[in-house]
PDB file of C-alpha atoms in Angstrom:
ATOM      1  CA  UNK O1259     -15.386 -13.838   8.406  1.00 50.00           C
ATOM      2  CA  UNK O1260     -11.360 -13.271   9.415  1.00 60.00           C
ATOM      3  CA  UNK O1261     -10.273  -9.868   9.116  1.00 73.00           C
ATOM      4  CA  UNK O1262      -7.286  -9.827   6.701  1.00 90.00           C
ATOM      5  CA  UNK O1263      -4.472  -7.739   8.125  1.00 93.00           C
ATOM      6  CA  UNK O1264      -4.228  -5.379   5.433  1.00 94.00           C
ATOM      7  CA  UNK O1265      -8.309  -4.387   6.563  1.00 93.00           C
ATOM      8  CA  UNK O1266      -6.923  -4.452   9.960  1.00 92.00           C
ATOM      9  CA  UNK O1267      -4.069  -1.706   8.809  1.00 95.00           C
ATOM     10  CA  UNK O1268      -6.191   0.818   6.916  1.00 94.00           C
ATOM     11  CA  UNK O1269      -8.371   0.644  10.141  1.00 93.00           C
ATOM     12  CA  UNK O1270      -5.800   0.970  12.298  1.00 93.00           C
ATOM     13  CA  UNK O1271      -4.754   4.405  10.294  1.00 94.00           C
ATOM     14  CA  UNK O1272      -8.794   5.705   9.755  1.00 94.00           C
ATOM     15  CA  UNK O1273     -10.260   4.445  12.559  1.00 88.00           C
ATOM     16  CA  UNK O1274     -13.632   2.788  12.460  1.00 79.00           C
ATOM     17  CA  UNK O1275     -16.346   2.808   9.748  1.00 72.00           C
ATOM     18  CA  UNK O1276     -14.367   5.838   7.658  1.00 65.00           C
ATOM     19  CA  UNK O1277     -15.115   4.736   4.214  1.00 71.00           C
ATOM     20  CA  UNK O1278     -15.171   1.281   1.973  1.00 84.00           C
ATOM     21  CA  UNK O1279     -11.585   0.146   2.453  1.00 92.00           C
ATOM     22  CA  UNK O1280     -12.377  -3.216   0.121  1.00 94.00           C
ATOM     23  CA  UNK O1281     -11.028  -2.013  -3.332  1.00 96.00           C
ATOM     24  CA  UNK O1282      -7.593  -0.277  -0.997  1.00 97.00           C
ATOM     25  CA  UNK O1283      -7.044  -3.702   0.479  1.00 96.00           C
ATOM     26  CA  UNK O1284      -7.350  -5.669  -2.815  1.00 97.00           C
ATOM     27  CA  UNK O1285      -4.721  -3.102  -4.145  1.00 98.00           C
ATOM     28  CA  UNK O1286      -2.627  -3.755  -1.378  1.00 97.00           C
ATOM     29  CA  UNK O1287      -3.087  -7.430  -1.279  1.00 97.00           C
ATOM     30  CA  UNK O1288      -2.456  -7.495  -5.426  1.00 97.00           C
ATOM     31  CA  UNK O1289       0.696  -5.817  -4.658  1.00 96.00           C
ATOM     32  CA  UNK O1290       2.186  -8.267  -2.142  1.00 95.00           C
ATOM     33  CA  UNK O1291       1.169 -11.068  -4.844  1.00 95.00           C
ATOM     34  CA  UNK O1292       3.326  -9.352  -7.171  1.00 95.00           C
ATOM     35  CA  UNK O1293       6.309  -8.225  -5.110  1.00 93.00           C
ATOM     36  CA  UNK O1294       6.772 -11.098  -2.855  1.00 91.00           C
ATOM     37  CA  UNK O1295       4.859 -14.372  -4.171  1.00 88.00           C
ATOM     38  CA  UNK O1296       5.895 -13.451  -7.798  1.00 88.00           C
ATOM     39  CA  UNK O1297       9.504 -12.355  -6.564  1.00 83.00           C
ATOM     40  CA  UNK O1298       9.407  -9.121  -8.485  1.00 81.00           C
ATOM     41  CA  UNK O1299      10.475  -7.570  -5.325  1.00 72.00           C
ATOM     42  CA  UNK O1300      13.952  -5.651  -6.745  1.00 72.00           C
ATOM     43  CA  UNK O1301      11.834  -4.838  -9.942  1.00 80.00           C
ATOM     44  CA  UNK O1302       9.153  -2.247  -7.994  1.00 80.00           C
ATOM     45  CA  UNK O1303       9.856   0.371 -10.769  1.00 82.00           C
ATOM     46  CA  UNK O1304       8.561  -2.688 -13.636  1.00 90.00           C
ATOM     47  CA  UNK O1305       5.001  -2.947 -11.995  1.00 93.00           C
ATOM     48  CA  UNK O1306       2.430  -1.162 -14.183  1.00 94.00           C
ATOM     49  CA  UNK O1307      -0.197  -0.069 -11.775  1.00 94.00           C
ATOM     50  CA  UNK O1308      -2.852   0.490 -13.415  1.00 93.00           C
ATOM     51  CA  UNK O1309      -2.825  -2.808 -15.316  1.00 95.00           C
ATOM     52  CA  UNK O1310      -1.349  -5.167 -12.682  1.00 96.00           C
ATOM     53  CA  UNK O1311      -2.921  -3.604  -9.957  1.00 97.00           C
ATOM     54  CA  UNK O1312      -6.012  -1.514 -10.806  1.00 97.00           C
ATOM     55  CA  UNK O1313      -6.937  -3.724 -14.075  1.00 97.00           C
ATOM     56  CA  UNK O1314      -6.659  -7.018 -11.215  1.00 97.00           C
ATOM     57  CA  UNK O1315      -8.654  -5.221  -8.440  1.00 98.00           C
ATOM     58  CA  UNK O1316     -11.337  -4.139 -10.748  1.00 98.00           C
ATOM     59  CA  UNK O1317     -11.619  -7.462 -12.257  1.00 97.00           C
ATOM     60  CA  UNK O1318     -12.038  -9.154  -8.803  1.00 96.00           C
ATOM     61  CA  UNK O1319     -14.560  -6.947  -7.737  1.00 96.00           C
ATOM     62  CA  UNK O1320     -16.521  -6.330 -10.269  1.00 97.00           C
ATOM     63  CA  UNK O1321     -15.737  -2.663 -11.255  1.00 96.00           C
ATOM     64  CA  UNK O1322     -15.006  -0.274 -14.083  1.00 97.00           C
ATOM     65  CA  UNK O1323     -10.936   0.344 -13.954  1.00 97.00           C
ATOM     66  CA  UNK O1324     -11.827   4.208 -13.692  1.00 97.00           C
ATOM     67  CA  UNK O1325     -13.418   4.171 -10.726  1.00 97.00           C
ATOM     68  CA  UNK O1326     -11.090   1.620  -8.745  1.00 97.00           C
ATOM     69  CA  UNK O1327      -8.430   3.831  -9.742  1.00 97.00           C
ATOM     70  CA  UNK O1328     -10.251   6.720  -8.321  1.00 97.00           C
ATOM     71  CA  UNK O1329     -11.469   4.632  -5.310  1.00 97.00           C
ATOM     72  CA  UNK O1330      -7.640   3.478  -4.530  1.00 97.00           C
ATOM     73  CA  UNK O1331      -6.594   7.459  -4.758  1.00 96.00           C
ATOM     74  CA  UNK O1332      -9.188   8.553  -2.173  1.00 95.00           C
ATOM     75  CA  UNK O1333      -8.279   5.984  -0.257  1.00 96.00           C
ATOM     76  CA  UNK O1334      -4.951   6.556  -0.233  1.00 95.00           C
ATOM     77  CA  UNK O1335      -5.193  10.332   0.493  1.00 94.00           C
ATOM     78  CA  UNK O1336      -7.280   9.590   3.267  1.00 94.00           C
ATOM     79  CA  UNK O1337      -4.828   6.974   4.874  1.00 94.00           C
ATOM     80  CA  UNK O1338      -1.863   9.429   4.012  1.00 92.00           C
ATOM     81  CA  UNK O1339      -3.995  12.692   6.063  1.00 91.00           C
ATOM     82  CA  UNK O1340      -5.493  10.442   9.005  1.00 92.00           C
ATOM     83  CA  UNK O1341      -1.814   9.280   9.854  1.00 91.00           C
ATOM     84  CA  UNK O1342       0.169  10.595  12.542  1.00 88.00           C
ATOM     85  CA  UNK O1343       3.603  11.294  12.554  1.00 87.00           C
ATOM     86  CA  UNK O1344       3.983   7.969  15.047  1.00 91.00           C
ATOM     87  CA  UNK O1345       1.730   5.822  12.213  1.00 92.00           C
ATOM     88  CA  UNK O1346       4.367   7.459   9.280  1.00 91.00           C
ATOM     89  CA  UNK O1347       6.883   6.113  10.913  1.00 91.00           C
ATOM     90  CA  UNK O1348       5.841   3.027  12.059  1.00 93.00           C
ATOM     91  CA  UNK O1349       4.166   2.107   8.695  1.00 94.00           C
ATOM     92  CA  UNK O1350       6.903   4.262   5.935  1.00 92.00           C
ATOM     93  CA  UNK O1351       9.677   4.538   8.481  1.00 90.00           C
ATOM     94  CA  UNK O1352      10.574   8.051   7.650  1.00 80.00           C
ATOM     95  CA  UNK O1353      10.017  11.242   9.127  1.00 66.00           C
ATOM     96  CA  UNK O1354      10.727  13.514   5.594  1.00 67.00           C
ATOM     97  CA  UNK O1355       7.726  12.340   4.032  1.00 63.00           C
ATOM     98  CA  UNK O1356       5.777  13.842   6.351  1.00 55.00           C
ATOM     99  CA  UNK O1357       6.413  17.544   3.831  1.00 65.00           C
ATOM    100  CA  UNK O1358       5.423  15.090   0.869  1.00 73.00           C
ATOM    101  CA  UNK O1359       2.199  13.640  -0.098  1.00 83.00           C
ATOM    102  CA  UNK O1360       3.155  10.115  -1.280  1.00 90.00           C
ATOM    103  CA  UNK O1361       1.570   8.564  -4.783  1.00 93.00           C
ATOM    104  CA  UNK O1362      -1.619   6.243  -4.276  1.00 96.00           C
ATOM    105  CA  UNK O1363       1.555   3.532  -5.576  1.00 96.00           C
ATOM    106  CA  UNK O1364       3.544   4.757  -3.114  1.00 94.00           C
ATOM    107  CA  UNK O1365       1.251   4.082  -0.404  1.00 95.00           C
ATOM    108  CA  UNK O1366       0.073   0.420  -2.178  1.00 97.00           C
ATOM    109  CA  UNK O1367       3.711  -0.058  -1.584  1.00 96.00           C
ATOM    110  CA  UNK O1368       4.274   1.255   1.451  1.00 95.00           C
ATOM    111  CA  UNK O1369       1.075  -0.387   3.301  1.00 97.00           C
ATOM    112  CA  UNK O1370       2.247  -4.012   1.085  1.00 97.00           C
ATOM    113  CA  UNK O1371       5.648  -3.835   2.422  1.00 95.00           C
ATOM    114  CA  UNK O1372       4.578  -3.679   6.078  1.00 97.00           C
ATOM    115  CA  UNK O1373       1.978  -6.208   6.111  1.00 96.00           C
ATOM    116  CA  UNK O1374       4.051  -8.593   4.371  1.00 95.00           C
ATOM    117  CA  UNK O1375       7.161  -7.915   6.861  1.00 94.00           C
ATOM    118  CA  UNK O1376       5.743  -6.125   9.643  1.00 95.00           C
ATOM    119  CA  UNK O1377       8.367  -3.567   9.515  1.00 94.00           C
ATOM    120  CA  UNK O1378       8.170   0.108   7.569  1.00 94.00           C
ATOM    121  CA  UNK O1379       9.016  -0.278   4.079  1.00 91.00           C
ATOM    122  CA  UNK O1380      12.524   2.259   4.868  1.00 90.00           C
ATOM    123  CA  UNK O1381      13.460  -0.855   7.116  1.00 91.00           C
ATOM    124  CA  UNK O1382      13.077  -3.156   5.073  1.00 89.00           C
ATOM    125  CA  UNK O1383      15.017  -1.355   2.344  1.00 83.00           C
ATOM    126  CA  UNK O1384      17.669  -1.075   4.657  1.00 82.00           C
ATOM    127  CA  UNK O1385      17.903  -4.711   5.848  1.00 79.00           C
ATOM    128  CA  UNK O1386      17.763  -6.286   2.547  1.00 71.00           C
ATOM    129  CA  UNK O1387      19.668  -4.314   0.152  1.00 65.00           C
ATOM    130  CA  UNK O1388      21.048  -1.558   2.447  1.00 58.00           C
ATOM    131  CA  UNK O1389      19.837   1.871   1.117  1.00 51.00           C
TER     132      UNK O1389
END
């Protein structure tokens, strides 16, 4: 079976056999369906997490919503502490959020924006609607 780059990613920022990454990459695959397949892209702030993300990734796999939601959190804490300040920047592209603990939606978004682009998600802000 093809590792999916988003697997590739969170391993790339844990390292090897740290934790079940399957319900983080379903979050952050869900999220590139929404942003960039269903164009919703400028409308970030619309998304409702926990139902278009959570609800979706729990339904796929077969879980309770409560505990996906939990799963994506630790996750996302875990990616967020095991990062250096290199792997912030090359995956966030900025160096004050290293003072700030980003939201596990944050870091969906984030980790979305750079697998879908291959840039940090800063960089991409910057090319494509300058902020």
């Amino acid at each position: 079976m093809k590792t999916s780059k988003e697997e590739l990613v969170i391993r790339e920022i844990i390292g090897p056999g740290r934790g079940d990454t399957v319900v983080f990459v379903c979050a952050i695959e869900v999220a590139e369906q929404l942003l960039f397949r269903e164009n919703r892209y400028h409308y970030m702030g619309d998304i409702r997490v926990t139902r278009e993300i959570y609800e979706v990734v729990a339904e796929r796999l077969g879980r309770k919503v409560k505990s996906t939601a939990r799963q994506i959190q630790r996750m996302s804490e875990r990616c967020w502490n095991s990062m250096d300040e290199e792997q912030k920047l090359r995956y966030i592209g900025k160096r004050e959020l290293a003072e700030v603990t980003p939201t596990a939606r944050d870091m969906i978004f984030y980790l979305a924006f750079y697998c879908y682009y291959g840039i940090p998600y800063y960089q991409v802000l910057k090319k494509e609607i300058g902020r």
